[in-house]
Amino acid sequence: EDSHQILRIGQWVLEESCRLLSRMRREWKRDFHIAVNISALQLMQENFVPMVAMILEKYGLPSRVLELEITETILLENYGMINGVLEKLRAMGIEVSMDDFGTGFSSLASIGELNIDIVKIDRHFIMKIIKGTEKHLITNDIISMAHKLGLQVIAEGVETGIQREYLMQHG
């Protein structure tokens, strides 16, 4: 990112991901979906939204099969501008998710205004789910807050039945 190489690399990753997704959908005749991480520098490019649209069109993909993942640190730079770009992407039908939620800099005030569809709870919180610790966890609070904001919730790094059970009980 410091050298701005992420712009070329990010575009290549997005294009290759869409190329592969298109091939998988064609060959296996299934409705696959893909998530691609995006950097703040990419979102601040003037041509980012048209470039994404062009890549989807090039590979014959409906926008609903693409999810773009951002991290909370993206919000530190040009919040208003980036949120506007996210709004345009969502208007196209692309899902936007916040990856590693809870480990960065999001404020409760801004998360409700952010143009995202999904919150991905960081593995750090999931690993704390062990038998008998329920009263000390904030994972349920994160799930509840996200649902109140109309967001989908995904838990990253679920490894045990206890974690799965806790998460299923809390929606």
Short mmCIF file of N, CA, C and O in Angstrom, two decimals, residues 28-143:
data_model
loop_
_atom_site.label_atom_id
_atom_site.label_comp_id
_atom_site.label_asym_id
_atom_site.label_seq_id
_atom_site.Cartn_x
_atom_site.Cartn_y
_atom_site.Cartn_z
N TRP A 28 -19.41 -25.84 -13.56
CA TRP A 28 -20.14 -26.63 -12.57
C TRP A 28 -21.62 -26.28 -12.48
O TRP A 28 -22.35 -26.84 -11.69
N LYS A 29 -22.03 -25.30 -13.27
CA LYS A 29 -23.44 -24.91 -13.35
C LYS A 29 -24.05 -24.69 -11.96
O LYS A 29 -25.14 -25.17 -11.65
N ARG A 30 -23.27 -23.96 -11.13
CA ARG A 30 -23.73 -23.63 -9.78
C ARG A 30 -23.60 -22.14 -9.56
O ARG A 30 -22.78 -21.48 -10.18
N ASP A 31 -24.37 -21.61 -8.64
CA ASP A 31 -24.40 -20.18 -8.36
C ASP A 31 -23.38 -19.81 -7.28
O ASP A 31 -23.73 -19.50 -6.16
N PHE A 32 -22.10 -19.86 -7.64
CA PHE A 32 -21.05 -19.51 -6.69
C PHE A 32 -21.02 -18.01 -6.40
O PHE A 32 -21.49 -17.20 -7.20
N HIS A 33 -20.42 -17.67 -5.29
CA HIS A 33 -20.31 -16.30 -4.78
C HIS A 33 -18.85 -16.13 -4.36
O HIS A 33 -18.23 -17.09 -3.91
N ILE A 34 -18.28 -14.94 -4.48
CA ILE A 34 -16.88 -14.75 -4.09
C ILE A 34 -16.72 -13.44 -3.31
O ILE A 34 -17.42 -12.47 -3.57
N ALA A 35 -15.81 -13.46 -2.35
CA ALA A 35 -15.48 -12.27 -1.56
C ALA A 35 -14.03 -11.89 -1.84
O ALA A 35 -13.16 -12.76 -1.85
N VAL A 36 -13.80 -10.60 -2.07
CA VAL A 36 -12.46 -10.10 -2.38
C VAL A 36 -12.16 -8.93 -1.45
O VAL A 36 -12.97 -8.01 -1.32
N ASN A 37 -10.98 -8.96 -0.81
CA ASN A 37 -10.56 -7.86 0.05
C ASN A 37 -10.17 -6.65 -0.81
O ASN A 37 -9.51 -6.81 -1.83
N ILE A 38 -10.54 -5.47 -0.34
CA ILE A 38 -10.27 -4.22 -1.05
C ILE A 38 -9.57 -3.26 -0.08
O ILE A 38 -9.94 -3.17 1.08
N SER A 39 -8.59 -2.54 -0.59
CA SER A 39 -7.88 -1.57 0.25
C SER A 39 -8.50 -0.18 0.13
O SER A 39 -9.23 0.12 -0.83
N ALA A 40 -8.17 0.67 1.08
CA ALA A 40 -8.65 2.05 1.06
C ALA A 40 -8.17 2.77 -0.20
O ALA A 40 -8.92 3.56 -0.80
N LEU A 41 -6.94 2.52 -0.60
CA LEU A 41 -6.42 3.19 -1.81
C LEU A 41 -7.24 2.84 -3.03
O LEU A 41 -7.49 3.69 -3.89
N GLN A 42 -7.67 1.60 -3.13
CA GLN A 42 -8.50 1.21 -4.27
C GLN A 42 -9.83 1.96 -4.24
O GLN A 42 -10.28 2.46 -5.26
N LEU A 43 -10.44 2.02 -3.06
CA LEU A 43 -11.73 2.70 -2.93
C LEU A 43 -11.63 4.19 -3.22
O LEU A 43 -12.62 4.81 -3.62
N MET A 44 -10.45 4.77 -3.03
CA MET A 44 -10.29 6.20 -3.27
C MET A 44 -9.96 6.53 -4.73
O MET A 44 -9.88 7.68 -5.10
N GLN A 45 -9.80 5.50 -5.57
CA GLN A 45 -9.58 5.73 -6.99
C GLN A 45 -10.87 6.22 -7.63
O GLN A 45 -11.93 5.65 -7.40
N GLU A 46 -10.78 7.25 -8.44
CA GLU A 46 -11.96 7.78 -9.12
C GLU A 46 -12.66 6.73 -9.97
O GLU A 46 -13.87 6.73 -10.10
N ASN A 47 -11.88 5.87 -10.58
CA ASN A 47 -12.45 4.91 -11.52
C ASN A 47 -12.76 3.56 -10.90
O ASN A 47 -13.04 2.61 -11.63
N PHE A 48 -12.75 3.45 -9.58
CA PHE A 48 -12.93 2.13 -8.96
C PHE A 48 -14.29 1.51 -9.28
O PHE A 48 -14.37 0.36 -9.70
N VAL A 49 -15.37 2.26 -9.08
CA VAL A 49 -16.71 1.71 -9.31
C VAL A 49 -16.90 1.31 -10.78
O VAL A 49 -17.32 0.19 -11.06
N PRO A 50 -16.55 2.18 -11.75
CA PRO A 50 -16.67 1.75 -13.15
C PRO A 50 -15.77 0.55 -13.49
O PRO A 50 -16.15 -0.30 -14.29
N MET A 51 -14.58 0.48 -12.86
CA MET A 51 -13.68 -0.64 -13.11
C MET A 51 -14.31 -1.95 -12.64
O MET A 51 -14.27 -2.96 -13.34
N VAL A 52 -14.93 -1.93 -11.46
CA VAL A 52 -15.59 -3.12 -10.94
C VAL A 52 -16.72 -3.53 -11.88
O VAL A 52 -16.86 -4.71 -12.22
N ALA A 53 -17.52 -2.55 -12.32
CA ALA A 53 -18.62 -2.83 -13.24
C ALA A 53 -18.10 -3.44 -14.54
O ALA A 53 -18.68 -4.41 -15.08
N MET A 54 -16.99 -2.91 -15.04
CA MET A 54 -16.40 -3.40 -16.28
C MET A 54 -15.91 -4.84 -16.12
O MET A 54 -16.13 -5.69 -16.99
N ILE A 55 -15.30 -5.16 -15.00
CA ILE A 55 -14.80 -6.52 -14.76
C ILE A 55 -15.98 -7.50 -14.67
O ILE A 55 -15.93 -8.59 -15.26
N LEU A 56 -17.03 -7.12 -13.96
CA LEU A 56 -18.21 -7.99 -13.87
C LEU A 56 -18.80 -8.24 -15.26
O LEU A 56 -19.14 -9.38 -15.61
N GLU A 57 -18.90 -7.19 -16.04
CA GLU A 57 -19.45 -7.32 -17.39
C GLU A 57 -18.55 -8.18 -18.28
O GLU A 57 -19.02 -9.04 -19.01
N LYS A 58 -17.24 -7.96 -18.18
CA LYS A 58 -16.28 -8.71 -18.99
C LYS A 58 -16.43 -10.22 -18.78
O LYS A 58 -16.30 -11.00 -19.72
N TYR A 59 -16.71 -10.62 -17.55
CA TYR A 59 -16.82 -12.05 -17.24
C TYR A 59 -18.26 -12.53 -17.14
O TYR A 59 -18.51 -13.66 -16.72
N GLY A 60 -19.20 -11.67 -17.52
CA GLY A 60 -20.61 -12.07 -17.55
C GLY A 60 -21.18 -12.43 -16.20
O GLY A 60 -22.00 -13.34 -16.09
N LEU A 61 -20.75 -11.71 -15.17
CA LEU A 61 -21.19 -12.03 -13.81
C LEU A 61 -22.23 -11.03 -13.32
O LEU A 61 -22.05 -9.81 -13.49
N PRO A 62 -23.29 -11.52 -12.67
CA PRO A 62 -24.22 -10.59 -12.02
C PRO A 62 -23.55 -10.01 -10.77
O PRO A 62 -22.77 -10.69 -10.11
N SER A 63 -23.83 -8.78 -10.48
CA SER A 63 -23.17 -8.11 -9.35
C SER A 63 -23.45 -8.80 -8.01
O SER A 63 -22.63 -8.74 -7.10
N ARG A 64 -24.57 -9.49 -7.89
CA ARG A 64 -24.93 -10.12 -6.62
C ARG A 64 -23.97 -11.23 -6.20
O ARG A 64 -23.99 -11.66 -5.05
N VAL A 65 -23.12 -11.71 -7.10
CA VAL A 65 -22.20 -12.79 -6.74
C VAL A 65 -20.88 -12.28 -6.19
O VAL A 65 -20.02 -13.06 -5.80
N LEU A 66 -20.72 -10.95 -6.18
CA LEU A 66 -19.47 -10.36 -5.70
C LEU A 66 -19.68 -9.69 -4.35
O LEU A 66 -20.62 -8.92 -4.15
N GLU A 67 -18.78 -10.01 -3.43
CA GLU A 67 -18.75 -9.36 -2.11
C GLU A 67 -17.39 -8.70 -1.98
O GLU A 67 -16.37 -9.33 -2.24
N LEU A 68 -17.37 -7.44 -1.61
CA LEU A 68 -16.11 -6.75 -1.38
C LEU A 68 -15.93 -6.58 0.12
O LEU A 68 -16.83 -6.09 0.81
N GLU A 69 -14.78 -7.03 0.61
CA GLU A 69 -14.49 -6.96 2.04
C GLU A 69 -13.59 -5.77 2.34
O GLU A 69 -12.58 -5.56 1.66
N ILE A 70 -13.98 -5.01 3.36
CA ILE A 70 -13.15 -3.91 3.83
C ILE A 70 -12.80 -4.18 5.28
O ILE A 70 -13.42 -5.02 5.93
N THR A 71 -11.80 -3.47 5.79
CA THR A 71 -11.49 -3.57 7.22
C THR A 71 -11.78 -2.21 7.85
O THR A 71 -11.89 -1.19 7.16
N GLU A 72 -11.88 -2.22 9.16
CA GLU A 72 -12.20 -0.98 9.88
C GLU A 72 -11.16 0.11 9.65
O GLU A 72 -11.49 1.29 9.68
N THR A 73 -9.93 -0.26 9.41
CA THR A 73 -8.88 0.75 9.22
C THR A 73 -9.13 1.60 7.98
O THR A 73 -8.66 2.74 7.91
N ILE A 74 -9.86 1.07 7.02
CA ILE A 74 -10.20 1.84 5.82
C ILE A 74 -10.94 3.12 6.19
O ILE A 74 -10.80 4.15 5.54
N LEU A 75 -11.71 3.05 7.27
CA LEU A 75 -12.56 4.17 7.64
C LEU A 75 -11.78 5.35 8.20
O LEU A 75 -12.33 6.44 8.36
N LEU A 76 -10.51 5.15 8.51
CA LEU A 76 -9.71 6.24 9.06
C LEU A 76 -9.42 7.31 8.03
O LEU A 76 -9.20 8.47 8.36
N GLU A 77 -9.39 6.91 6.76
CA GLU A 77 -9.06 7.85 5.69
C GLU A 77 -10.31 8.20 4.90
O GLU A 77 -10.97 7.32 4.38
N ASN A 78 -10.63 9.48 4.81
CA ASN A 78 -11.72 9.95 3.94
C ASN A 78 -13.02 9.16 4.12
O ASN A 78 -13.58 8.64 3.15
N TYR A 79 -13.51 9.11 5.35
CA TYR A 79 -14.70 8.33 5.67
C TYR A 79 -15.86 8.66 4.74
O TYR A 79 -16.48 7.76 4.16
N GLY A 80 -16.15 9.94 4.57
CA GLY A 80 -17.29 10.35 3.75
C GLY A 80 -17.16 9.89 2.31
O GLY A 80 -18.11 9.37 1.72
N MET A 81 -15.99 10.07 1.74
CA MET A 81 -15.77 9.69 0.35
C MET A 81 -15.89 8.17 0.18
O MET A 81 -16.55 7.67 -0.73
N ILE A 82 -15.23 7.44 1.06
CA ILE A 82 -15.26 5.98 0.98
C ILE A 82 -16.67 5.45 1.19
O ILE A 82 -17.13 4.55 0.49
N ASN A 83 -17.41 6.03 2.13
CA ASN A 83 -18.77 5.59 2.37
C ASN A 83 -19.64 5.84 1.13
O ASN A 83 -20.51 5.05 0.80
N GLY A 84 -19.37 6.93 0.42
CA GLY A 84 -20.08 7.21 -0.82
C GLY A 84 -19.79 6.17 -1.89
O GLY A 84 -20.68 5.75 -2.63
N VAL A 85 -18.54 5.73 -1.98
CA VAL A 85 -18.17 4.68 -2.94
C VAL A 85 -18.86 3.38 -2.56
O VAL A 85 -19.39 2.67 -3.43
N LEU A 86 -18.87 3.06 -1.27
CA LEU A 86 -19.55 1.84 -0.82
C LEU A 86 -21.03 1.89 -1.17
O LEU A 86 -21.62 0.88 -1.57
N GLU A 87 -21.63 3.07 -1.04
CA GLU A 87 -23.05 3.23 -1.39
C GLU A 87 -23.28 2.93 -2.87
O GLU A 87 -24.24 2.24 -3.24
N LYS A 88 -22.39 3.41 -3.74
CA LYS A 88 -22.52 3.14 -5.18
C LYS A 88 -22.36 1.66 -5.48
O LYS A 88 -23.09 1.11 -6.32
N LEU A 89 -21.42 1.01 -4.81
CA LEU A 89 -21.21 -0.41 -5.03
C LEU A 89 -22.45 -1.21 -4.61
O LEU A 89 -22.90 -2.11 -5.32
N ARG A 90 -23.00 -0.85 -3.47
CA ARG A 90 -24.21 -1.54 -2.99
C ARG A 90 -25.39 -1.29 -3.91
O ARG A 90 -26.21 -2.17 -4.13
N ALA A 91 -25.48 -0.07 -4.46
CA ALA A 91 -26.56 0.25 -5.40
C ALA A 91 -26.47 -0.61 -6.66
O ALA A 91 -27.49 -0.89 -7.31
N MET A 92 -25.26 -1.04 -6.99
CA MET A 92 -25.06 -1.94 -8.14
C MET A 92 -25.46 -3.37 -7.81
O MET A 92 -25.52 -4.21 -8.70
N GLY A 93 -25.67 -3.68 -6.52
CA GLY A 93 -26.02 -5.03 -6.11
C GLY A 93 -24.86 -5.82 -5.53
O GLY A 93 -24.99 -7.01 -5.24
N ILE A 94 -23.73 -5.16 -5.37
CA ILE A 94 -22.55 -5.80 -4.79
C ILE A 94 -22.68 -5.73 -3.27
O ILE A 94 -23.01 -4.68 -2.72
N GLU A 95 -22.41 -6.85 -2.59
CA GLU A 95 -22.43 -6.84 -1.14
C GLU A 95 -21.11 -6.30 -0.62
O GLU A 95 -20.06 -6.55 -1.20
N VAL A 96 -21.17 -5.57 0.49
CA VAL A 96 -19.97 -5.05 1.13
C VAL A 96 -19.96 -5.57 2.56
O VAL A 96 -20.96 -5.45 3.28
N SER A 97 -18.83 -6.13 2.96
CA SER A 97 -18.73 -6.65 4.32
C SER A 97 -17.55 -6.00 5.03
O SER A 97 -16.58 -5.59 4.41
N MET A 98 -17.69 -5.91 6.35
CA MET A 98 -16.60 -5.43 7.18
C MET A 98 -15.94 -6.64 7.80
O MET A 98 -16.54 -7.35 8.61
N ASP A 99 -14.70 -6.87 7.41
CA ASP A 99 -13.93 -8.01 7.86
C ASP A 99 -13.26 -7.68 9.19
O ASP A 99 -12.97 -6.52 9.47
N ASP A 100 -13.02 -8.68 10.01
CA ASP A 100 -12.30 -8.54 11.29
C ASP A 100 -12.97 -7.53 12.21
O ASP A 100 -12.30 -6.79 12.94
N PHE A 101 -14.30 -7.48 12.21
CA PHE A 101 -15.01 -6.49 13.02
C PHE A 101 -14.66 -6.64 14.49
O PHE A 101 -14.58 -7.72 15.03
N GLY A 102 -14.47 -5.51 15.13
CA GLY A 102 -14.22 -5.47 16.57
C GLY A 102 -12.76 -5.31 16.93
O GLY A 102 -12.43 -5.12 18.10
N THR A 103 -11.88 -5.38 15.95
CA THR A 103 -10.45 -5.28 16.26
C THR A 103 -9.85 -3.95 15.81
O THR A 103 -8.68 -3.70 16.03
N GLY A 104 -10.66 -3.13 15.17
CA GLY A 104 -10.13 -1.88 14.60
C GLY A 104 -10.67 -0.65 15.29
O GLY A 104 -10.76 -0.59 16.50
N PHE A 105 -11.10 0.28 14.48
CA PHE A 105 -11.39 1.62 14.97
C PHE A 105 -12.83 2.06 14.79
O PHE A 105 -13.12 3.23 14.89
N SER A 106 -13.74 1.16 14.49
CA SER A 106 -15.12 1.56 14.27
C SER A 106 -15.74 2.11 15.53
O SER A 106 -15.53 1.59 16.62
N SER A 107 -16.52 3.15 15.35
CA SER A 107 -17.29 3.67 16.47
C SER A 107 -18.73 3.24 16.27
O SER A 107 -19.17 3.02 15.14
N LEU A 108 -19.45 3.12 17.36
CA LEU A 108 -20.85 2.74 17.25
C LEU A 108 -21.64 3.79 16.49
O LEU A 108 -22.61 3.49 15.82
N ALA A 109 -21.20 5.03 16.56
CA ALA A 109 -21.89 6.11 15.84
C ALA A 109 -21.76 5.93 14.34
O ALA A 109 -22.71 6.17 13.59
N SER A 110 -20.60 5.52 13.86
CA SER A 110 -20.40 5.45 12.42
C SER A 110 -20.83 4.13 11.81
O SER A 110 -21.18 4.09 10.63
N ILE A 111 -20.85 3.05 12.57
CA ILE A 111 -21.17 1.75 11.99
C ILE A 111 -22.60 1.72 11.45
O ILE A 111 -22.86 1.11 10.42
N GLY A 112 -23.51 2.43 12.09
CA GLY A 112 -24.89 2.47 11.62
C GLY A 112 -25.06 3.26 10.34
O GLY A 112 -26.03 3.07 9.61
N GLU A 113 -24.14 4.16 10.05
CA GLU A 113 -24.21 4.99 8.84
C GLU A 113 -23.40 4.41 7.69
O GLU A 113 -23.50 4.88 6.57
N LEU A 114 -22.61 3.41 7.98
CA LEU A 114 -21.72 2.86 6.97
C LEU A 114 -22.49 2.00 5.98
O LEU A 114 -23.36 1.22 6.36
N ASN A 115 -22.19 2.13 4.70
CA ASN A 115 -22.87 1.38 3.64
C ASN A 115 -22.27 -0.01 3.50
O ASN A 115 -21.48 -0.28 2.60
N ILE A 116 -22.66 -0.88 4.45
CA ILE A 116 -22.21 -2.27 4.41
C ILE A 116 -23.43 -3.17 4.59
O ILE A 116 -24.50 -2.72 4.99
N ASP A 117 -23.25 -4.45 4.25
CA ASP A 117 -24.32 -5.43 4.37
C ASP A 117 -24.03 -6.47 5.44
O ASP A 117 -24.94 -7.06 6.02
N ILE A 118 -22.74 -6.74 5.66
CA ILE A 118 -22.32 -7.87 6.49
C ILE A 118 -21.23 -7.43 7.46
O ILE A 118 -20.36 -6.64 7.10
N VAL A 119 -21.29 -7.96 8.67
CA VAL A 119 -20.23 -7.78 9.65
C VAL A 119 -19.62 -9.16 9.89
O VAL A 119 -20.34 -10.12 10.17
N LYS A 120 -18.30 -9.25 9.75
CA LYS A 120 -17.61 -10.52 10.00
C LYS A 120 -16.87 -10.38 11.32
O LYS A 120 -15.90 -9.64 11.43
N ILE A 121 -17.36 -11.09 12.33
CA ILE A 121 -16.78 -10.99 13.67
C ILE A 121 -15.41 -11.64 13.66
O ILE A 121 -15.25 -12.79 13.25
N ASP A 122 -14.42 -10.91 14.14
CA ASP A 122 -13.05 -11.39 14.14
C ASP A 122 -12.91 -12.66 14.98
O ASP A 122 -13.56 -12.84 16.02
N ARG A 123 -12.02 -13.52 14.55
CA ARG A 123 -11.72 -14.79 15.21
C ARG A 123 -11.34 -14.60 16.69
O ARG A 123 -11.59 -15.47 17.53
N HIS A 124 -10.73 -13.47 17.01
CA HIS A 124 -10.33 -13.15 18.39
C HIS A 124 -11.51 -13.34 19.35
O HIS A 124 -11.35 -13.91 20.44
N PHE A 125 -12.70 -12.88 18.96
CA PHE A 125 -13.88 -13.00 19.81
C PHE A 125 -14.42 -14.42 19.84
O PHE A 125 -14.92 -14.88 20.86
N ILE A 126 -14.31 -15.11 18.72
CA ILE A 126 -14.83 -16.47 18.62
C ILE A 126 -14.00 -17.42 19.49
O ILE A 126 -14.53 -18.33 20.13
N MET A 127 -12.69 -17.22 19.51
CA MET A 127 -11.81 -18.09 20.29
C MET A 127 -12.09 -17.99 21.79
O MET A 127 -11.74 -18.89 22.55
N LYS A 128 -12.73 -16.92 22.24
CA LYS A 128 -13.03 -16.75 23.66
C LYS A 128 -14.28 -17.52 24.09
O LYS A 128 -14.60 -17.57 25.26
N ILE A 129 -14.98 -18.09 23.12
CA ILE A 129 -16.20 -18.85 23.44
C ILE A 129 -15.79 -20.26 23.88
O ILE A 129 -15.43 -21.10 23.08
N ILE A 130 -15.83 -20.45 25.18
CA ILE A 130 -15.59 -21.76 25.76
C ILE A 130 -16.64 -22.00 26.84
O ILE A 130 -17.25 -21.04 27.34
N LYS A 131 -16.88 -23.22 27.16
CA LYS A 131 -17.94 -23.57 28.12
C LYS A 131 -17.76 -22.82 29.44
O LYS A 131 -16.66 -22.77 29.99
N GLY A 132 -18.84 -22.18 29.92
CA GLY A 132 -18.83 -21.51 31.21
C GLY A 132 -18.38 -20.06 31.17
O GLY A 132 -18.31 -19.42 32.21
N THR A 133 -18.09 -19.51 29.99
CA THR A 133 -17.62 -18.12 29.94
C THR A 133 -18.66 -17.16 29.38
O THR A 133 -18.37 -16.00 29.18
N GLU A 134 -19.88 -17.66 29.15
CA GLU A 134 -20.89 -16.88 28.46
C GLU A 134 -21.12 -15.49 29.05
O GLU A 134 -21.30 -14.52 28.31
N LYS A 135 -21.09 -15.36 30.36
CA LYS A 135 -21.40 -14.06 30.96
C LYS A 135 -20.31 -13.02 30.75
O LYS A 135 -20.53 -11.84 30.93
N HIS A 136 -19.13 -13.44 30.33
CA HIS A 136 -18.03 -12.51 30.12
C HIS A 136 -17.80 -12.17 28.65
O HIS A 136 -16.87 -11.44 28.33
N LEU A 137 -18.64 -12.70 27.79
CA LEU A 137 -18.44 -12.50 26.35
C LEU A 137 -19.21 -11.28 25.84
O LEU A 137 -20.30 -11.00 26.32
N ILE A 138 -18.63 -10.61 24.85
CA ILE A 138 -19.37 -9.53 24.19
C ILE A 138 -19.82 -9.94 22.78
O ILE A 138 -20.44 -9.16 22.08
N THR A 139 -19.52 -11.18 22.41
CA THR A 139 -19.87 -11.66 21.07
C THR A 139 -21.37 -11.53 20.83
O THR A 139 -21.79 -11.07 19.77
N ASN A 140 -22.19 -11.91 21.81
CA ASN A 140 -23.63 -11.78 21.66
C ASN A 140 -24.03 -10.32 21.47
O ASN A 140 -24.94 -10.02 20.70
N ASP A 141 -23.36 -9.41 22.14
CA ASP A 141 -23.66 -7.99 22.00
C ASP A 141 -23.34 -7.49 20.59
O ASP A 141 -24.08 -6.69 20.01
N ILE A 142 -22.24 -7.98 20.03
CA ILE A 142 -21.87 -7.61 18.66
C ILE A 142 -22.93 -8.13 17.69
O ILE A 142 -23.39 -7.40 16.80
N ILE A 143 -23.35 -9.38 17.88
CA ILE A 143 -24.37 -9.98 17.02
C ILE A 143 -25.67 -9.19 17.12
O ILE A 143 -26.28 -8.83 16.10
#
